[in-house]
Short mmCIF file of C-alpha atoms in Angstrom, two decimals:
data_model
loop_
_atom_site.label_atom_id
_atom_site.label_comp_id
_atom_site.label_asym_id
_atom_site.label_seq_id
_atom_site.Cartn_x
_atom_site.Cartn_y
_atom_site.Cartn_z
CA MET X 251 -28.60 -8.60 18.13
CA SER X 252 -29.56 -12.06 19.27
CA THR X 253 -28.63 -13.60 22.58
CA THR X 254 -27.34 -17.08 23.08
CA GLU X 255 -25.92 -19.32 25.78
CA ARG X 256 -23.48 -20.87 23.30
CA PRO X 257 -19.84 -19.75 23.32
CA ARG X 258 -19.32 -16.60 21.28
CA ILE X 259 -16.45 -16.12 18.85
CA LEU X 260 -16.13 -12.37 18.40
CA VAL X 261 -14.45 -11.22 15.19
CA VAL X 262 -13.43 -7.56 15.41
CA GLY X 263 -13.24 -6.30 11.83
CA GLY X 264 -14.93 -7.43 8.64
CA GLY X 265 -12.07 -6.93 6.19
CA TYR X 266 -10.15 -9.60 4.34
CA VAL X 267 -9.01 -11.48 7.45
CA GLY X 268 -12.26 -11.01 9.33
CA LEU X 269 -14.41 -12.23 6.45
CA TYR X 270 -12.28 -15.24 5.56
CA ALA X 271 -11.66 -16.24 9.18
CA ALA X 272 -15.39 -16.11 9.94
CA ARG X 273 -16.17 -18.18 6.84
CA ARG X 274 -13.55 -20.74 7.79
CA ILE X 275 -14.84 -21.00 11.35
CA LEU X 276 -18.45 -21.40 10.20
CA LYS X 277 -17.38 -24.06 7.71
CA LYS X 278 -15.43 -26.10 10.30
CA MET X 279 -17.80 -25.62 13.19
CA ARG X 280 -20.42 -28.18 14.20
CA TYR X 281 -24.04 -27.09 14.15
CA GLY X 282 -24.82 -25.10 17.29
CA GLU X 283 -21.26 -25.34 18.60
CA ALA X 284 -20.77 -21.57 18.91
CA THR X 285 -22.05 -18.18 17.80
CA VAL X 286 -19.85 -16.20 15.40
CA THR X 287 -20.26 -12.44 15.70
CA VAL X 288 -18.58 -10.01 13.30
CA VAL X 289 -18.39 -6.31 14.19
CA ASP X 290 -17.36 -3.69 11.64
CA PRO X 291 -18.32 -0.05 10.93
CA ARG X 292 -19.17 -1.07 7.36
CA SER X 293 -21.53 -3.80 6.29
CA TYR X 294 -19.18 -4.92 3.54
CA MET X 295 -15.61 -6.02 2.94
CA THR X 296 -13.49 -4.14 0.36
CA TYR X 297 -11.00 -5.94 -1.89
CA GLN X 298 -8.36 -3.23 -1.80
CA PRO X 299 -6.11 -4.41 -4.69
CA PHE X 300 -8.96 -3.44 -7.04
CA LEU X 301 -9.32 0.14 -5.77
CA PRO X 302 -7.07 1.64 -8.50
CA GLU X 303 -9.15 -0.06 -11.21
CA ALA X 304 -12.35 1.11 -9.53
CA ALA X 305 -10.95 4.66 -9.49
CA ALA X 306 -10.21 4.36 -13.22
CA GLY X 307 -13.65 2.98 -14.07
CA SER X 308 -12.42 -0.45 -15.20
CA ILE X 309 -14.48 -2.20 -12.50
CA SER X 310 -17.84 -1.18 -11.07
CA PRO X 311 -17.36 0.00 -7.46
CA ARG X 312 -20.14 -2.30 -6.23
CA HIS X 313 -18.24 -5.31 -7.56
CA VAL X 314 -15.16 -4.47 -5.46
CA VAL X 315 -17.05 -4.92 -2.18
CA VAL X 316 -18.55 -8.05 -0.62
CA PRO X 317 -21.69 -7.71 1.58
CA LEU X 318 -20.97 -9.37 4.93
CA ARG X 319 -24.54 -10.41 5.70
CA ARG X 320 -24.92 -12.13 2.35
CA VAL X 321 -21.63 -14.02 2.59
CA LEU X 322 -21.98 -14.85 6.31
CA PRO X 323 -25.67 -15.77 6.65
CA LYS X 324 -25.03 -17.99 9.69
CA ALA X 325 -23.14 -15.29 11.61
CA GLU X 326 -24.24 -12.26 13.59
CA VAL X 327 -23.11 -9.16 11.72
CA LEU X 328 -23.17 -6.00 13.82
CA THR X 329 -22.54 -2.63 12.16
CA GLY X 330 -20.55 -0.61 14.68
CA ARG X 331 -17.19 -0.29 16.38
CA VAL X 332 -15.57 -2.18 19.22
CA MET X 333 -14.42 0.64 21.49
CA THR X 334 -12.72 -1.27 24.31
CA ILE X 335 -12.08 -4.84 25.42
CA ASP X 336 -12.06 -6.04 29.03
CA GLN X 337 -9.94 -9.18 28.92
CA ASP X 338 -10.55 -10.10 32.55
CA ARG X 339 -14.33 -10.12 32.12
CA LYS X 340 -14.20 -11.17 28.46
CA VAL X 341 -16.45 -8.32 27.46
CA ALA X 342 -16.26 -5.92 24.49
CA VAL X 343 -17.94 -2.51 24.41
CA VAL X 344 -19.67 -2.03 21.04
CA GLN X 345 -20.70 1.39 19.74
CA PRO X 346 -23.42 0.88 17.08
CA LEU X 347 -24.03 3.36 14.28
CA VAL X 348 -26.92 4.81 16.29
CA GLY X 349 -27.90 4.48 19.91
CA GLU X 350 -26.04 3.81 23.12
CA ALA X 351 -22.96 1.65 23.43
CA TYR X 352 -23.44 -1.77 25.00
CA GLU X 353 -21.39 -4.64 26.36
CA LEU X 354 -20.98 -7.83 24.36
CA PRO X 355 -19.58 -10.90 26.14
CA PHE X 356 -17.32 -13.28 24.24
CA ASP X 357 -15.38 -16.49 24.83
CA TYR X 358 -12.92 -16.32 21.91
CA LEU X 359 -11.63 -13.20 20.18
CA VAL X 360 -10.26 -12.54 16.69
CA ILE X 361 -8.56 -9.19 16.04
CA ALA X 362 -8.84 -8.28 12.34
CA LEU X 363 -9.04 -4.48 12.29
CA GLY X 364 -6.61 -4.10 9.41
CA ALA X 365 -4.72 -0.89 8.76
CA VAL X 366 -5.36 2.79 8.10
CA SER X 367 -3.44 5.32 6.02
CA ARG X 368 -0.10 6.26 7.53
CA THR X 369 -0.02 10.05 7.63
CA PHE X 370 2.27 12.71 9.01
CA PRO X 371 1.54 16.17 10.47
CA ILE X 372 1.96 17.90 7.11
CA PRO X 373 0.21 21.30 6.88
CA GLY X 374 -2.82 21.08 4.59
CA LEU X 375 -2.81 17.28 4.21
CA ALA X 376 -5.91 16.62 6.30
CA GLU X 377 -7.86 19.32 4.43
CA ASN X 378 -6.70 18.54 0.88
CA GLY X 379 -5.46 14.94 0.78
CA ILE X 380 -7.33 12.01 -0.78
CA GLY X 381 -6.58 8.53 0.55
CA MET X 382 -6.94 5.16 -1.19
CA LYS X 383 -7.95 2.74 1.53
CA GLY X 384 -11.68 2.44 0.84
CA ILE X 385 -14.08 2.21 -2.07
CA GLU X 386 -15.54 5.58 -1.09
CA GLU X 387 -12.16 7.20 -1.64
CA ALA X 388 -11.70 5.46 -5.00
CA ILE X 389 -15.09 6.71 -6.21
CA GLY X 390 -14.35 10.17 -4.85
CA LEU X 391 -10.98 10.28 -6.62
CA ARG X 392 -12.52 9.28 -9.94
CA ASN X 393 -15.26 11.92 -9.70
CA HIS X 394 -12.76 14.52 -8.51
CA VAL X 395 -10.33 13.97 -11.40
CA LEU X 396 -13.10 14.14 -14.00
CA GLU X 397 -14.44 17.29 -12.34
CA GLN X 398 -11.01 18.88 -12.75
CA LEU X 399 -11.18 18.17 -16.47
CA ASP X 400 -14.65 19.75 -16.52
CA LYS X 401 -13.29 22.86 -14.81
CA ALA X 402 -10.29 23.16 -17.11
CA ASP X 403 -12.42 22.72 -20.21
CA SER X 404 -14.89 25.40 -19.12
CA THR X 405 -12.53 28.29 -18.30
CA THR X 406 -9.92 30.40 -20.05
CA ASP X 407 -8.18 31.36 -16.81
CA GLU X 408 -4.75 29.75 -17.15
CA GLU X 409 -4.10 29.73 -13.40
CA ILE X 410 -7.34 27.81 -12.74
CA ARG X 411 -6.61 25.42 -15.60
CA ARG X 412 -3.06 24.76 -14.42
CA LYS X 413 -4.19 24.02 -10.86
CA ALA X 414 -7.03 21.78 -12.03
CA LEU X 415 -4.83 19.76 -14.39
CA THR X 416 -1.97 19.15 -11.94
CA PHE X 417 -2.25 15.85 -10.06
CA VAL X 418 0.15 15.02 -7.21
CA PHE X 419 0.51 11.47 -5.86
CA VAL X 420 2.58 10.84 -2.73
CA GLY X 421 3.85 7.29 -2.28
CA GLY X 422 5.49 5.01 -4.85
CA GLY X 423 4.56 1.58 -3.52
CA PHE X 424 1.89 -0.65 -5.03
CA ALA X 425 -0.98 1.67 -4.11
CA GLY X 426 0.68 4.83 -5.42
CA ALA X 427 2.17 3.44 -8.64
CA GLU X 428 -0.98 1.50 -9.55
CA THR X 429 -3.28 4.43 -8.78
CA ILE X 430 -1.31 7.00 -10.76
CA GLY X 431 -0.98 4.52 -13.65
CA GLU X 432 -4.72 3.82 -13.74
CA VAL X 433 -5.80 7.44 -13.24
CA GLU X 434 -3.39 8.74 -15.88
CA ASP X 435 -4.81 6.15 -18.28
CA MET X 436 -8.37 7.28 -17.51
CA ALA X 437 -7.52 10.97 -17.84
CA ARG X 438 -5.79 10.32 -21.18
CA ASP X 439 -8.93 8.58 -22.49
CA ALA X 440 -11.26 11.24 -21.06
CA ALA X 441 -9.30 14.07 -22.69
CA LYS X 442 -10.48 12.86 -26.10
CA TYR X 443 -13.95 14.18 -25.24
CA TYR X 444 -12.82 17.63 -24.07
CA PRO X 445 -12.12 20.08 -26.90
CA ASN X 446 -10.02 22.38 -24.69
CA VAL X 447 -8.07 19.77 -22.73
CA LYS X 448 -5.22 17.62 -24.05
CA ARG X 449 -2.98 15.14 -22.29
CA GLU X 450 -0.10 17.59 -22.79
CA ASP X 451 -1.97 20.11 -20.63
CA MET X 452 -1.99 17.72 -17.65
CA ARG X 453 0.80 17.30 -15.16
CA PHE X 454 1.10 14.07 -13.18
CA ILE X 455 3.64 14.03 -10.33
CA LEU X 456 4.69 11.03 -8.23
CA VAL X 457 6.68 11.64 -5.04
CA ASP X 458 8.37 9.10 -2.77
CA ALA X 459 10.78 9.38 0.12
CA ALA X 460 12.56 6.18 -0.99
CA ASP X 461 15.06 5.97 -3.83
CA LYS X 462 12.87 3.64 -5.93
CA ILE X 463 9.26 2.76 -6.64
CA LEU X 464 7.49 -0.61 -6.55
CA PRO X 465 10.01 -2.19 -4.15
CA GLU X 466 7.74 -5.24 -3.83
CA VAL X 467 8.67 -6.51 -7.32
CA GLY X 468 12.42 -6.00 -7.03
CA PRO X 469 14.83 -3.33 -8.30
CA LYS X 470 14.85 -4.27 -12.01
CA LEU X 471 11.07 -4.38 -12.45
CA GLY X 472 10.73 -1.32 -10.22
CA GLN X 473 13.13 0.56 -12.51
CA TRP X 474 11.18 -0.61 -15.56
CA GLY X 475 7.97 0.64 -13.96
CA LEU X 476 9.59 4.00 -13.22
CA GLU X 477 10.83 4.41 -16.79
CA HIS X 478 7.47 3.28 -18.16
CA LEU X 479 5.58 5.92 -16.16
CA GLN X 480 8.10 8.58 -17.17
CA LYS X 481 7.56 7.71 -20.85
CA ARG X 482 3.87 8.37 -20.28
CA GLY X 483 4.69 11.87 -19.04
CA VAL X 484 4.63 11.23 -15.28
CA GLU X 485 7.18 13.29 -13.34
CA ILE X 486 8.77 11.16 -10.61
CA TYR X 487 10.71 12.65 -7.71
CA LEU X 488 12.48 10.15 -5.46
CA SER X 489 14.31 10.60 -2.15
CA THR X 490 12.06 13.54 -1.34
CA SER X 491 8.80 14.21 0.46
CA MET X 492 6.00 16.73 0.70
CA ASP X 493 6.47 19.56 3.20
CA SER X 494 3.02 21.15 2.86
CA CYS X 495 -0.05 21.45 0.63
CA VAL X 496 -1.99 24.32 2.22
CA ASP X 497 -4.79 25.53 -0.07
CA GLY X 498 -3.48 23.24 -2.79
CA HIS X 499 -0.04 24.84 -2.89
CA VAL X 500 2.23 21.79 -2.83
CA VAL X 501 5.78 22.26 -1.56
CA LEU X 502 8.26 19.39 -1.86
CA LYS X 503 11.41 19.01 0.20
CA ASN X 504 13.51 19.18 -2.98
CA GLY X 505 12.29 22.75 -3.59
CA LEU X 506 9.61 22.06 -6.20
CA GLU X 507 6.41 24.08 -5.72
CA VAL X 508 3.19 23.53 -7.69
CA ASP X 509 -0.48 24.44 -7.32
CA SER X 510 -2.82 21.47 -7.46
CA ASN X 511 -6.41 20.67 -6.59
CA THR X 512 -5.51 16.97 -6.34
CA VAL X 513 -3.20 15.49 -3.70
CA VAL X 514 -3.50 11.70 -3.45
CA TRP X 515 -1.85 10.18 -0.36
CA THR X 516 -0.69 6.57 -0.68
CA ALA X 517 2.43 6.71 1.49
CA GLY X 518 1.96 3.44 3.33
CA VAL X 519 -0.30 2.16 6.08
CA LYS X 520 -0.19 1.66 9.83
CA PRO X 521 -2.16 -0.62 12.18
CA ASN X 522 -5.57 0.63 13.23
CA PRO X 523 -4.99 2.98 16.19
CA ALA X 524 -7.99 1.44 18.00
CA LEU X 525 -5.68 -1.45 18.95
CA ALA X 526 -4.10 0.77 21.60
CA ARG X 527 -7.39 0.66 23.56
CA PHE X 528 -7.64 -3.13 23.68
CA GLY X 529 -4.89 -3.81 26.20
CA LEU X 530 -3.08 -6.22 23.87
CA PRO X 531 0.72 -6.62 23.58
CA LEU X 532 1.87 -4.43 20.69
CA GLY X 533 5.04 -4.41 18.62
CA PRO X 534 7.22 -1.31 18.04
CA ARG X 535 5.00 -0.09 15.19
CA GLY X 536 1.66 -0.72 16.88
CA HIS X 537 0.91 -4.19 15.51
CA VAL X 538 -0.57 -6.89 17.75
CA ASP X 539 2.29 -9.19 18.74
CA THR X 540 1.43 -12.78 17.84
CA ALA X 541 3.04 -16.19 18.01
CA PRO X 542 3.51 -18.26 14.82
CA THR X 543 0.16 -19.88 15.67
CA LEU X 544 -1.44 -16.41 15.29
CA GLN X 545 -2.35 -16.45 18.98
CA VAL X 546 -1.73 -13.12 20.66
CA GLN X 547 1.32 -13.42 22.86
CA GLY X 548 0.43 -14.36 26.44
CA THR X 549 -3.15 -15.43 25.65
CA GLU X 550 -4.92 -18.65 24.75
CA TYR X 551 -8.25 -17.30 23.49
CA ILE X 552 -7.23 -14.32 21.31
CA TRP X 553 -5.93 -14.52 17.73
CA ALA X 554 -4.85 -11.82 15.28
CA ALA X 555 -3.74 -11.74 11.64
CA GLY X 556 -3.44 -9.48 8.61
CA ASP X 557 -2.32 -5.86 8.51
CA ASN X 558 -2.92 -5.27 12.22
CA ALA X 559 -0.74 -8.20 13.34
CA GLN X 560 2.99 -8.74 13.75
CA VAL X 561 3.23 -12.34 12.54
CA PRO X 562 6.61 -14.12 12.44
CA ASP X 563 7.55 -15.12 8.89
CA LEU X 564 8.86 -18.65 9.44
CA ALA X 565 9.58 -19.10 5.73
CA ALA X 566 11.88 -16.07 5.64
CA GLY X 567 13.83 -16.90 8.79
CA GLU X 568 14.31 -15.66 12.31
CA GLY X 569 13.52 -11.99 12.94
CA ALA X 570 11.38 -11.60 9.80
CA TRP X 571 7.74 -10.56 9.81
CA CYS X 572 5.03 -11.25 7.26
CA PRO X 573 4.45 -8.24 5.00
CA PRO X 574 0.96 -6.66 5.00
CA ASN X 575 -0.47 -7.93 1.72
CA ALA X 576 -3.47 -9.91 0.50
CA GLN X 577 -1.33 -12.97 -0.21
CA HIS X 578 -0.56 -13.44 3.49
CA ALA X 579 -3.92 -12.18 4.77
CA LEU X 580 -5.87 -14.85 2.87
CA ARG X 581 -3.68 -17.71 4.07
CA GLN X 582 -3.40 -16.41 7.63
CA ALA X 583 -7.19 -16.17 7.86
CA LYS X 584 -7.58 -19.85 7.03
CA VAL X 585 -4.98 -20.96 9.58
CA LEU X 586 -6.51 -18.63 12.15
CA GLY X 587 -9.98 -20.05 11.56
CA ASP X 588 -8.67 -23.60 11.99
CA ASN X 589 -6.80 -22.63 15.17
CA VAL X 590 -9.88 -21.03 16.70
CA ILE X 591 -11.77 -24.29 16.21
CA SER X 592 -8.81 -26.27 17.59
CA GLY X 593 -8.55 -23.97 20.58
CA MET X 594 -12.25 -24.29 21.27
CA ARG X 595 -11.99 -28.08 21.19
CA GLY X 596 -8.72 -28.28 23.12
CA PHE X 597 -6.56 -29.44 20.21
CA PRO X 598 -2.99 -28.22 19.41
CA GLN X 599 -2.47 -25.05 17.38
CA ARG X 600 -0.90 -25.04 13.92
CA GLU X 601 1.86 -22.59 13.03
CA TYR X 602 1.50 -20.31 10.03
CA LYS X 603 4.18 -20.65 7.38
CA HIS X 604 3.99 -19.46 3.80
CA ALA X 605 6.75 -18.81 1.27
CA ASN X 606 6.34 -15.70 -0.85
CA LYS X 607 4.79 -16.48 -4.26
CA GLY X 608 5.73 -13.16 -5.84
CA ALA X 609 3.89 -9.94 -6.59
CA VAL X 610 1.88 -8.42 -9.43
CA ALA X 611 0.98 -4.82 -10.20
CA GLY X 612 -1.12 -3.14 -12.87
CA LEU X 613 -0.05 0.25 -14.22
CA GLY X 614 -3.05 0.92 -16.42
CA LEU X 615 -4.76 -0.87 -19.27
CA HIS X 616 -2.47 -3.57 -20.76
CA LYS X 617 0.47 -2.41 -18.65
CA GLY X 618 1.97 -4.03 -15.57
CA VAL X 619 4.85 -5.77 -13.81
CA ALA X 620 4.93 -9.21 -12.19
CA MET X 621 7.42 -11.33 -10.28
CA ILE X 622 6.36 -14.96 -9.92
CA VAL X 623 8.29 -17.24 -7.53
CA PHE X 624 8.51 -21.00 -8.10
CA GLY X 625 10.76 -22.42 -5.40
CA LYS X 626 14.10 -20.71 -5.93
CA THR X 627 13.21 -19.55 -9.45
CA LYS X 628 11.92 -16.02 -10.02
CA ILE X 629 10.10 -15.25 -13.26
CA LYS X 630 9.95 -11.54 -14.08
CA LEU X 631 7.34 -10.21 -16.49
CA LYS X 632 6.46 -6.75 -17.73
CA GLY X 633 3.99 -5.14 -20.08
CA ARG X 634 0.85 -6.86 -21.33
CA LEU X 635 1.70 -10.36 -20.09
CA ALA X 636 2.33 -9.06 -16.56
CA TRP X 637 -0.96 -7.19 -16.74
CA TYR X 638 -2.75 -10.46 -17.59
CA MET X 639 -1.05 -12.08 -14.60
CA HIS X 640 -2.17 -9.20 -12.39
CA ARG X 641 -5.79 -9.51 -13.46
CA GLY X 642 -5.78 -13.30 -13.37
CA TYR X 643 -4.33 -13.52 -9.88
CA HIS X 644 -6.54 -10.89 -8.29
CA GLY X 645 -9.60 -12.01 -10.22
CA MET X 646 -9.27 -15.48 -8.73
CA ALA X 647 -8.41 -14.10 -5.26
CA MET X 648 -11.56 -11.98 -5.18
CA PRO X 649 -13.86 -13.41 -2.49
CA THR X 650 -17.01 -15.31 -3.55
CA PHE X 651 -17.92 -16.75 -6.92
CA ASN X 652 -20.56 -14.02 -7.31
CA ARG X 653 -17.99 -11.23 -7.21
CA LYS X 654 -15.51 -13.13 -9.39
CA ILE X 655 -18.14 -13.39 -12.15
CA ARG X 656 -19.05 -9.70 -11.87
CA VAL X 657 -15.42 -8.56 -12.01
CA PHE X 658 -14.60 -10.74 -15.03
CA ALA X 659 -17.81 -9.53 -16.70
CA ASP X 660 -16.66 -5.92 -16.22
CA TRP X 661 -13.32 -6.74 -17.80
CA THR X 662 -14.96 -8.58 -20.70
CA LEU X 663 -17.30 -5.69 -21.45
CA GLY X 664 -14.32 -3.34 -21.29
CA MET X 665 -12.78 -5.20 -24.24
CA PHE X 666 -15.67 -4.13 -26.48
CA LEU X 667 -17.06 -0.94 -24.94
CA LYS X 668 -15.25 2.32 -24.26
CA ARG X 669 -14.50 3.37 -20.71
CA GLU X 670 -17.14 5.57 -19.02
CA VAL X 671 -15.87 9.11 -18.40
CA VAL X 672 -18.90 10.52 -16.58
CA SER X 673 -18.32 12.44 -13.36
CA LEU X 674 -20.94 11.89 -10.67
CA GLY X 675 -19.52 14.35 -8.17
CA ALA X 676 -23.01 15.39 -7.07
CA ILE X 677 -23.43 11.92 -5.55
CA GLU X 678 -21.44 13.16 -2.55
CA ASN X 679 -24.16 15.75 -1.82
CA PRO X 680 -27.29 14.16 -3.30
CA ARG X 681 -29.76 16.40 -1.45
CA GLU X 682 -28.19 19.73 -2.42
CA GLU X 683 -30.34 20.37 -5.49
CA PHE X 684 -33.54 19.32 -3.71
CA TYR X 685 -32.66 21.50 -0.72
CA GLU X 686 -32.18 24.55 -2.96
CA ALA X 687 -35.58 23.91 -4.52
CA ALA X 688 -37.40 23.24 -1.25
CA ALA X 689 -35.76 25.62 1.21
CA PRO X 690 -37.57 28.91 1.78
CA VAL X 691 -35.84 31.89 0.18
CA SER X 692 -34.72 34.43 2.76
CA ALA X 693 -35.38 38.14 2.37
CA ALA X 694 -31.64 38.81 2.39
CA ALA X 695 -31.12 36.46 -0.55
CA VAL X 696 -33.93 38.19 -2.49
CA ASN X 697 -32.44 41.64 -1.82
CA LYS X 698 -28.99 40.42 -2.87
CA ALA X 699 -30.38 38.98 -6.11
CA GLU X 700 -32.29 42.23 -6.87
CA LYS X 701 -29.16 44.33 -6.30
CA THR X 702 -27.12 42.03 -8.58
CA THR X 703 -29.75 42.31 -11.31
CA ALA X 704 -29.88 46.09 -10.99
CA LYS X 705 -26.07 46.39 -11.32
CA ALA X 706 -26.05 44.11 -14.34
CA SER X 707 -28.71 46.21 -16.09
#
């Protein structure tokens, strides 16, 4: 970490808002005017709308993330966590990945921590659930699903097969519907290479407490998406929830009970709980309360935006708040960056206002729904055309030209080459095989092996 006598703009979080706000500030800032410092536990930003495609193998996982140090070469990038903030002293306590925590002074502060999975105290969820908030989880889900096919193909035990080939997804919003659509597509393709596994042997279940799925695209397109998934063999249970999943035994509130090795949790998000330690004014759901200028209420040197902020939606009217999506996060980050520069120079702040442009969702290869808004006109698309809209929009929204090219290259290759269906589950424990080879064999293990051999003979 370098030291400087220049004012420091501290950006807490290197996600979508943190990355774009820092880039905007660096672009607008005069040479030597301030130091921009970004603190995040990861050294990269994840473009979350592509996680379902990464889980399905349509995009390389490395192309879904953007390295912060490469994109922000003129900024300080610290890999760690901001534990607390002393607003009176203008000091943040940073806990690095290794070593002792230290104090970091700042003059201007940007809160961009984003959101985490919204969970409930459901028995077995912490032990068995798989989230979809990070690239690590997407890779883990892909490997896990393919491992279940490996297990089912290699055994004749019907109970083991049934549990391995039952996949439960909780949450019917964008994340849940897109993930189950992509994973079902991948599993259907992969089954062609397993002689003892067919698509008819698999059971995909989607559960949501609401009475519809994909509410972001409206009731008609949401209903089309529901019927489309059902035609593909996905069981959908609405107006219900999961009571427990201890040891993979899933119990739904509607009385359904199934055994499953796979429970994917996509039931919404909540603001990062670390916000509670920062002494900032919070809304009823834990979001940082901001003015339309994205300044935190009651402050002149702190800004917040994105999933961790409660931003008034001026385009929607009084009492409305901006929804937590990439469409708003991108535009808020740019306004926030401009306002930080204005605040540093003593100029007036600009209010954030953006009218909703619609929503797009992919439900697997060549399948999707889209609602495009032009003024007061709403254009609703479904099927292949909506899927093209989904890919086009998110492909262009992907940060940096480098990553855009890589993502479009993955899609182009996918038009000519078959999807990879290789499970790399061992990547989660890469040293296991080496440890078994290098670790000294205990006398107890030798005796156990000799007794097993003697019984077998």
